[in-house]
Amino acid sequence: MSTPEPTRHLPESHPGLHYMDFMAHVSRARDSKRYLEVGVSQGHLMSQIHTRTAIGVDPSFDITFNVSHGKTIVTLVQVPSDTFFAEYDYAALAGGPPDLIFLDGMHTFEYLLRDFYNAEAIASDRTLIVLHDCLPLNAEMAERNAKVSAHLGVNTRFPYHWTGDVWKIIPILQTYRPDLRLVYVDCPPTGLVCVTNLNPASKTLKTQYFAIVDAFRALGNDLPAIDNLYGTIDITPSSRITNDHDLTLYFGG
Ligand SMILES: C[S@@+](CC[C@H](N)C(=O)[O-])C[C@H]1O[C@@H](n2cnc3c(N)ncnc32)[C@H](O)[C@@H]1O
């Protein structure tokens, strides 16, 4: 008797709206006033966002796009995100808390974990935090070292798509913060996770940081582990969200 093939959950691709188009729609549909982007690089995404005030954080900007497009005030803070959250006051710089945050800085899970709890602490209860690259499509792109990932991925269907292991934020939030609302969206190339129902007063992730890092460093970062991730989530088509009359069904008011 042959053993049955294990069920495979990993999708072939994410077939929805490109993540920049989705974010541009969200910024308009939610009438964003204050935006924060961690990890800006050339400013391609930032140039698509409609908002009154935008603050970008990156230790090494390489701006080639018009990041002022669709905005009144743009501030670029050239420091690592840990320094930004420790030494700068977002609300003082922007005139209030961010209503839309995009986290796309260092692509290892412990960095994203810190970016997440630091971002939540400066948020309001109506803020939407969007996490990039948390739905990898193979193990090569999820490799923690960017250079090794580029080497391993060169002959795959997605060369040079480095996500690192930031996908581990999903089981972390599922385990430690079941109070958060997570919506997983099929935006290419590597998915978006939209997080609402934030609690800026929550200290759970920060106080348990080392216990979480130790536990999730031990979790595999291979194909079975990534496949297993997809078995725990339902992915929402981006068109279902953007075609609705507003976004409150998904992200609250
Ligand atoms: C993938 S790029 C960002 C792309 C941009 N969000 C977009 O969609 O157009 C990642 C950026 O994260 C930045 N980065 C790396 N480490 C960081 C850190 N500790 N804090 C903030 N940004 C970081 C890198 O310098 C790089 O520019």
CSV table of C-alpha atoms and ligand atoms in Angstrom, one decimal:
chain,number,residue,atom,x,y,z
A,1,MET,CA,0.0,0.0,0.0
A,2,SER,CA,1.5,3.4,-1.0
A,3,THR,CA,1.6,6.3,1.4
A,4,PRO,CA,-0.7,9.1,0.3
A,5,GLU,CA,0.9,12.4,-0.8
A,6,PRO,CA,0.8,15.0,1.9
A,7,THR,CA,-1.6,17.9,1.2
A,8,ARG,CA,0.2,20.8,-0.3
A,9,HIS,CA,-1.0,24.3,0.7
A,10,LEU,CA,1.6,26.5,-0.9
A,11,PRO,CA,0.1,28.5,-3.8
A,12,GLU,CA,1.9,28.7,-7.2
A,13,SER,CA,1.8,32.5,-7.1
A,14,HIS,CA,-0.2,35.4,-5.6
A,15,PRO,CA,-2.5,36.3,-8.5
A,16,GLY,CA,-4.1,39.6,-7.2
A,17,LEU,CA,-3.4,43.3,-7.6
A,18,HIS,CA,0.3,44.3,-7.4
A,19,TYR,CA,1.0,45.4,-3.8
A,20,MET,CA,1.7,49.0,-4.9
A,21,ASP,CA,-1.7,49.3,-6.6
A,22,PHE,CA,-3.4,47.8,-3.6
A,23,MET,CA,-1.6,50.2,-1.2
A,24,ALA,CA,-2.4,53.2,-3.4
A,25,HIS,CA,-6.1,52.2,-3.4
A,26,VAL,CA,-6.1,51.7,0.4
A,27,SER,CA,-4.5,55.1,1.0
A,28,ARG,CA,-7.2,56.8,-1.0
A,29,ALA,CA,-10.1,54.7,0.2
A,30,ARG,CA,-9.2,55.2,3.8
A,31,ASP,CA,-8.5,58.9,3.2
A,32,SER,CA,-5.0,58.5,4.8
A,33,LYS,CA,-3.7,61.6,6.5
A,34,ARG,CA,-0.5,60.3,8.1
A,35,TYR,CA,1.6,57.5,6.6
A,36,LEU,CA,4.8,55.8,7.9
A,37,GLU,CA,6.9,53.5,5.7
A,38,VAL,CA,9.8,51.6,7.2
A,39,GLY,CA,12.2,50.5,4.4
A,40,VAL,CA,11.8,52.9,1.5
A,41,SER,CA,14.7,52.3,-0.8
A,42,GLN,CA,14.0,54.1,-4.1
A,43,GLY,CA,10.6,55.4,-2.9
A,44,HIS,CA,8.7,53.5,-5.6
A,45,LEU,CA,5.8,52.6,-3.2
A,46,MET,CA,5.9,55.9,-1.4
A,47,SER,CA,5.4,57.7,-4.7
A,48,GLN,CA,2.1,55.9,-5.1
A,49,ILE,CA,0.6,56.7,-1.7
A,50,HIS,CA,-2.0,59.4,-1.3
A,51,THR,CA,-1.7,61.0,2.1
A,52,ARG,CA,-1.2,64.5,3.7
A,53,THR,CA,2.0,63.7,5.6
A,54,ALA,CA,4.4,60.9,4.9
A,55,ILE,CA,7.5,59.9,7.0
A,56,GLY,CA,9.9,57.4,5.5
A,57,VAL,CA,12.6,55.6,7.5
A,58,ASP,CA,15.6,53.8,5.9
A,59,PRO,CA,19.3,53.7,6.9
A,60,SER,CA,20.3,54.0,3.3
A,61,PHE,CA,17.8,55.8,0.9
A,62,ASP,CA,18.3,55.5,-2.8
A,63,ILE,CA,15.5,57.8,-3.9
A,64,THR,CA,14.7,57.8,-7.6
A,65,PHE,CA,10.9,58.2,-7.6
A,66,ASN,CA,8.9,61.3,-6.8
A,67,VAL,CA,8.0,60.6,-3.2
A,68,SER,CA,6.2,64.0,-2.9
A,69,HIS,CA,3.5,62.9,-5.4
A,70,GLY,CA,0.1,63.1,-3.8
A,71,LYS,CA,1.3,64.6,-0.5
A,72,THR,CA,1.8,67.9,1.3
A,73,ILE,CA,4.6,67.0,3.7
A,74,VAL,CA,7.3,64.4,3.2
A,75,THR,CA,10.0,63.7,5.8
A,76,LEU,CA,12.8,61.1,5.2
A,77,VAL,CA,14.7,60.0,8.3
A,78,GLN,CA,17.9,58.2,7.4
A,79,VAL,CA,18.4,55.8,10.3
A,80,PRO,CA,17.6,52.2,11.1
A,81,SER,CA,14.1,51.7,12.3
A,82,ASP,CA,15.2,50.8,15.8
A,83,THR,CA,16.9,54.2,16.1
A,84,PHE,CA,13.8,55.9,14.6
A,85,PHE,CA,11.4,54.4,17.1
A,86,ALA,CA,13.8,55.1,20.0
A,87,GLU,CA,14.9,58.6,19.2
A,88,TYR,CA,12.2,60.3,17.1
A,89,ASP,CA,8.6,61.2,18.0
A,90,TYR,CA,6.3,60.3,15.0
A,91,ALA,CA,3.3,62.2,16.3
A,92,ALA,CA,5.4,65.3,16.9
A,93,LEU,CA,6.9,65.1,13.4
A,94,ALA,CA,3.6,64.4,11.7
A,95,GLY,CA,1.0,66.1,13.9
A,96,GLY,CA,-0.6,62.9,15.1
A,97,PRO,CA,-0.4,59.2,15.0
A,98,PRO,CA,0.0,57.4,11.7
A,99,ASP,CA,-3.3,56.0,10.1
A,100,LEU,CA,-1.4,53.8,7.6
A,101,ILE,CA,1.9,52.0,8.2
A,102,PHE,CA,3.9,49.8,5.8
A,103,LEU,CA,6.6,47.7,7.3
A,104,ASP,CA,9.2,46.6,4.7
A,105,GLY,CA,12.6,47.1,6.4
A,106,MET,CA,15.1,44.4,7.4
A,107,HIS,CA,13.7,41.1,6.2
A,108,THR,CA,14.5,38.9,9.2
A,109,PHE,CA,11.7,38.0,11.7
A,110,GLU,CA,13.3,39.5,14.8
A,111,TYR,CA,13.6,42.9,13.1
A,112,LEU,CA,10.0,42.8,11.8
A,113,LEU,CA,8.8,41.7,15.3
A,114,ARG,CA,10.5,44.9,16.8
A,115,ASP,CA,9.2,47.0,13.9
A,116,PHE,CA,5.7,45.7,14.6
A,117,TYR,CA,5.5,46.3,18.3
A,118,ASN,CA,7.2,49.7,18.0
A,119,ALA,CA,4.8,50.7,15.2
A,120,GLU,CA,1.8,49.5,17.2
A,121,ALA,CA,3.0,51.6,20.2
A,122,ILE,CA,2.8,54.8,18.1
A,123,ALA,CA,-0.5,53.8,16.3
A,124,SER,CA,-4.1,54.7,17.1
A,125,ASP,CA,-6.9,52.2,17.4
A,126,ARG,CA,-7.9,52.9,13.7
A,127,THR,CA,-4.4,52.5,12.2
A,128,LEU,CA,-3.8,49.8,9.6
A,129,ILE,CA,-0.4,48.2,9.6
A,130,VAL,CA,0.5,46.4,6.4
A,131,LEU,CA,3.4,43.8,6.4
A,132,HIS,CA,5.2,43.1,3.2
A,133,ASP,CA,6.9,39.8,2.0
A,134,CYS,CA,5.3,37.6,4.7
A,135,LEU,CA,3.8,35.1,2.2
A,136,PRO,CA,6.9,33.5,0.5
A,137,LEU,CA,6.5,31.2,-2.5
A,138,ASN,CA,9.5,29.0,-1.9
A,139,ALA,CA,12.2,28.3,0.6
A,140,GLU,CA,15.0,30.0,-1.4
A,141,MET,CA,13.4,33.4,-1.1
A,142,ALA,CA,12.8,32.9,2.6
A,143,GLU,CA,16.5,32.2,3.4
A,144,ARG,CA,17.6,34.7,6.1
A,145,ASN,CA,20.8,35.8,4.3
A,146,ALA,CA,20.0,38.0,1.3
A,147,LYS,CA,23.2,37.0,-0.6
A,148,VAL,CA,22.7,33.3,0.0
A,149,SER,CA,19.0,33.7,-1.1
A,150,ALA,CA,20.0,35.4,-4.3
A,151,HIS,CA,22.4,32.6,-5.1
A,152,LEU,CA,19.9,29.8,-4.2
A,153,GLY,CA,17.0,31.5,-6.0
A,154,VAL,CA,18.7,32.3,-9.3
A,155,ASN,CA,17.2,29.3,-11.1
A,156,THR,CA,13.8,29.3,-9.5
A,157,ARG,CA,10.6,30.9,-10.8
A,158,PHE,CA,11.2,33.9,-8.6
A,159,PRO,CA,14.9,35.0,-8.9
A,160,TYR,CA,16.0,37.9,-6.6
A,161,HIS,CA,12.8,37.9,-4.6
A,162,TRP,CA,14.2,38.0,-1.1
A,163,THR,CA,11.6,37.8,1.6
A,164,GLY,CA,13.8,36.4,4.4
A,165,ASP,CA,12.0,34.7,7.2
A,166,VAL,CA,9.6,37.5,8.1
A,167,TRP,CA,6.7,35.0,7.5
A,168,LYS,CA,7.4,33.8,11.1
A,169,ILE,CA,5.6,37.0,12.3
A,170,ILE,CA,2.3,35.2,11.3
A,171,PRO,CA,2.6,32.3,13.7
A,172,ILE,CA,4.0,34.7,16.3
A,173,LEU,CA,1.0,37.1,16.1
A,174,GLN,CA,-1.4,34.1,15.9
A,175,THR,CA,0.1,32.7,19.1
A,176,TYR,CA,0.8,35.8,21.2
A,177,ARG,CA,-1.7,38.3,19.9
A,178,PRO,CA,-5.0,36.5,19.0
A,179,ASP,CA,-6.7,39.9,19.7
A,180,LEU,CA,-5.3,41.3,16.5
A,181,ARG,CA,-7.2,41.1,13.2
A,182,LEU,CA,-5.1,39.6,10.4
A,183,VAL,CA,-6.2,39.7,6.8
A,184,TYR,CA,-3.9,37.9,4.3
A,185,VAL,CA,-4.0,39.3,0.8
A,186,ASP,CA,-2.9,37.8,-2.5
A,187,CYS,CA,-0.9,40.8,-3.8
A,188,PRO,CA,2.1,39.8,-5.9
A,189,PRO,CA,4.9,39.3,-5.7
A,190,THR,CA,5.0,38.0,-2.1
A,191,GLY,CA,1.7,38.9,-0.4
A,192,LEU,CA,0.5,41.4,2.2
A,193,VAL,CA,-0.7,40.9,5.7
A,194,CYS,CA,-3.1,43.7,6.9
A,195,VAL,CA,-3.2,44.1,10.7
A,196,THR,CA,-5.9,46.0,12.5
A,197,ASN,CA,-7.7,46.0,16.0
A,198,LEU,CA,-4.3,47.3,17.3
A,199,ASN,CA,-3.7,48.0,21.0
A,200,PRO,CA,-1.0,50.6,21.4
A,201,ALA,CA,-0.9,49.9,25.1
A,202,SER,CA,-0.1,46.2,24.6
A,203,LYS,CA,3.3,45.2,26.0
A,204,THR,CA,3.0,41.5,25.3
A,205,LEU,CA,5.4,41.3,22.3
A,206,LYS,CA,8.0,43.6,23.8
A,207,THR,CA,8.2,42.0,27.2
A,208,GLN,CA,8.3,38.5,25.7
A,209,TYR,CA,10.7,39.4,22.9
A,210,PHE,CA,13.6,37.0,23.8
A,211,ALA,CA,11.3,34.1,24.6
A,212,ILE,CA,9.6,34.6,21.2
A,213,VAL,CA,12.8,35.0,19.3
A,214,ASP,CA,14.3,31.8,20.9
A,215,ALA,CA,11.1,29.8,20.2
A,216,PHE,CA,10.7,30.9,16.6
A,217,ARG,CA,14.4,30.8,15.7
A,218,ALA,CA,14.0,27.0,16.4
A,219,LEU,CA,11.1,26.8,13.9
A,220,GLY,CA,12.2,25.5,10.5
A,221,ASN,CA,12.5,27.9,7.6
A,222,ASP,CA,12.2,25.2,4.9
A,223,LEU,CA,9.5,24.2,2.4
A,224,PRO,CA,7.5,22.0,4.8
A,225,ALA,CA,7.4,24.8,7.4
A,226,ILE,CA,6.3,27.4,4.8
A,227,ASP,CA,3.7,25.0,3.3
A,228,ASN,CA,2.4,24.5,6.9
A,229,LEU,CA,2.0,28.2,7.3
A,230,TYR,CA,-0.4,28.3,4.3
A,231,GLY,CA,-2.4,25.5,6.0
A,232,THR,CA,-3.2,27.9,8.9
A,233,ILE,CA,-4.4,30.9,6.9
A,234,ASP,CA,-7.1,31.9,4.4
A,235,ILE,CA,-6.0,34.3,1.7
A,236,THR,CA,-8.4,37.0,0.6
A,237,PRO,CA,-8.4,38.1,-3.1
A,238,SER,CA,-7.3,41.7,-3.2
A,239,SER,CA,-10.0,42.4,-5.8
A,240,ARG,CA,-12.7,41.4,-3.3
A,241,ILE,CA,-11.3,44.1,-0.9
A,242,THR,CA,-10.8,46.9,-3.5
A,243,ASN,CA,-14.2,46.2,-5.2
A,244,ASP,CA,-16.1,46.6,-2.0
A,245,HIS,CA,-17.9,50.0,-1.4
A,246,ASP,CA,-15.4,50.8,1.4
A,247,LEU,CA,-12.9,48.9,3.4
A,248,THR,CA,-14.5,48.7,6.8
A,249,LEU,CA,-15.6,45.1,6.3
A,250,TYR,CA,-11.9,44.2,6.3
A,251,PHE,CA,-10.1,46.9,8.3
A,252,GLY,CA,-12.7,48.6,10.5
A,253,GLY,CA,-13.6,52.3,10.6
B,1,LIG,C1,12.6,46.1,-0.2
B,1,LIG,S1,13.3,47.6,0.2
B,1,LIG,C2,11.9,48.7,0.4
B,1,LIG,C3,11.1,48.9,-0.8
B,1,LIG,C4,9.9,49.9,-0.6
B,1,LIG,N1,9.1,49.7,0.6
B,1,LIG,C5,9.0,49.8,-1.8
B,1,LIG,O1,8.0,49.0,-1.8
B,1,LIG,O2,9.2,50.6,-2.8
B,1,LIG,C6,13.9,47.4,1.8
B,1,LIG,C7,14.6,48.6,2.4
B,1,LIG,O3,14.8,48.3,3.8
B,1,LIG,C8,15.9,49.0,4.2
B,1,LIG,N2,16.3,48.6,5.5
B,1,LIG,C9,17.2,47.6,5.8
B,1,LIG,N3,17.4,47.5,7.1
B,1,LIG,C10,16.6,48.4,7.7
B,1,LIG,C11,16.3,48.9,9.0
B,1,LIG,N4,17.0,48.3,10.1
B,1,LIG,N5,15.4,49.9,9.2
B,1,LIG,C12,14.8,50.4,8.2
B,1,LIG,N6,15.0,50.1,6.9
B,1,LIG,C13,15.9,49.1,6.7
B,1,LIG,C14,16.9,48.8,3.1
B,1,LIG,O4,17.9,49.8,3.1
B,1,LIG,C15,16.0,48.9,1.9
B,1,LIG,O5,16.1,50.1,1.3
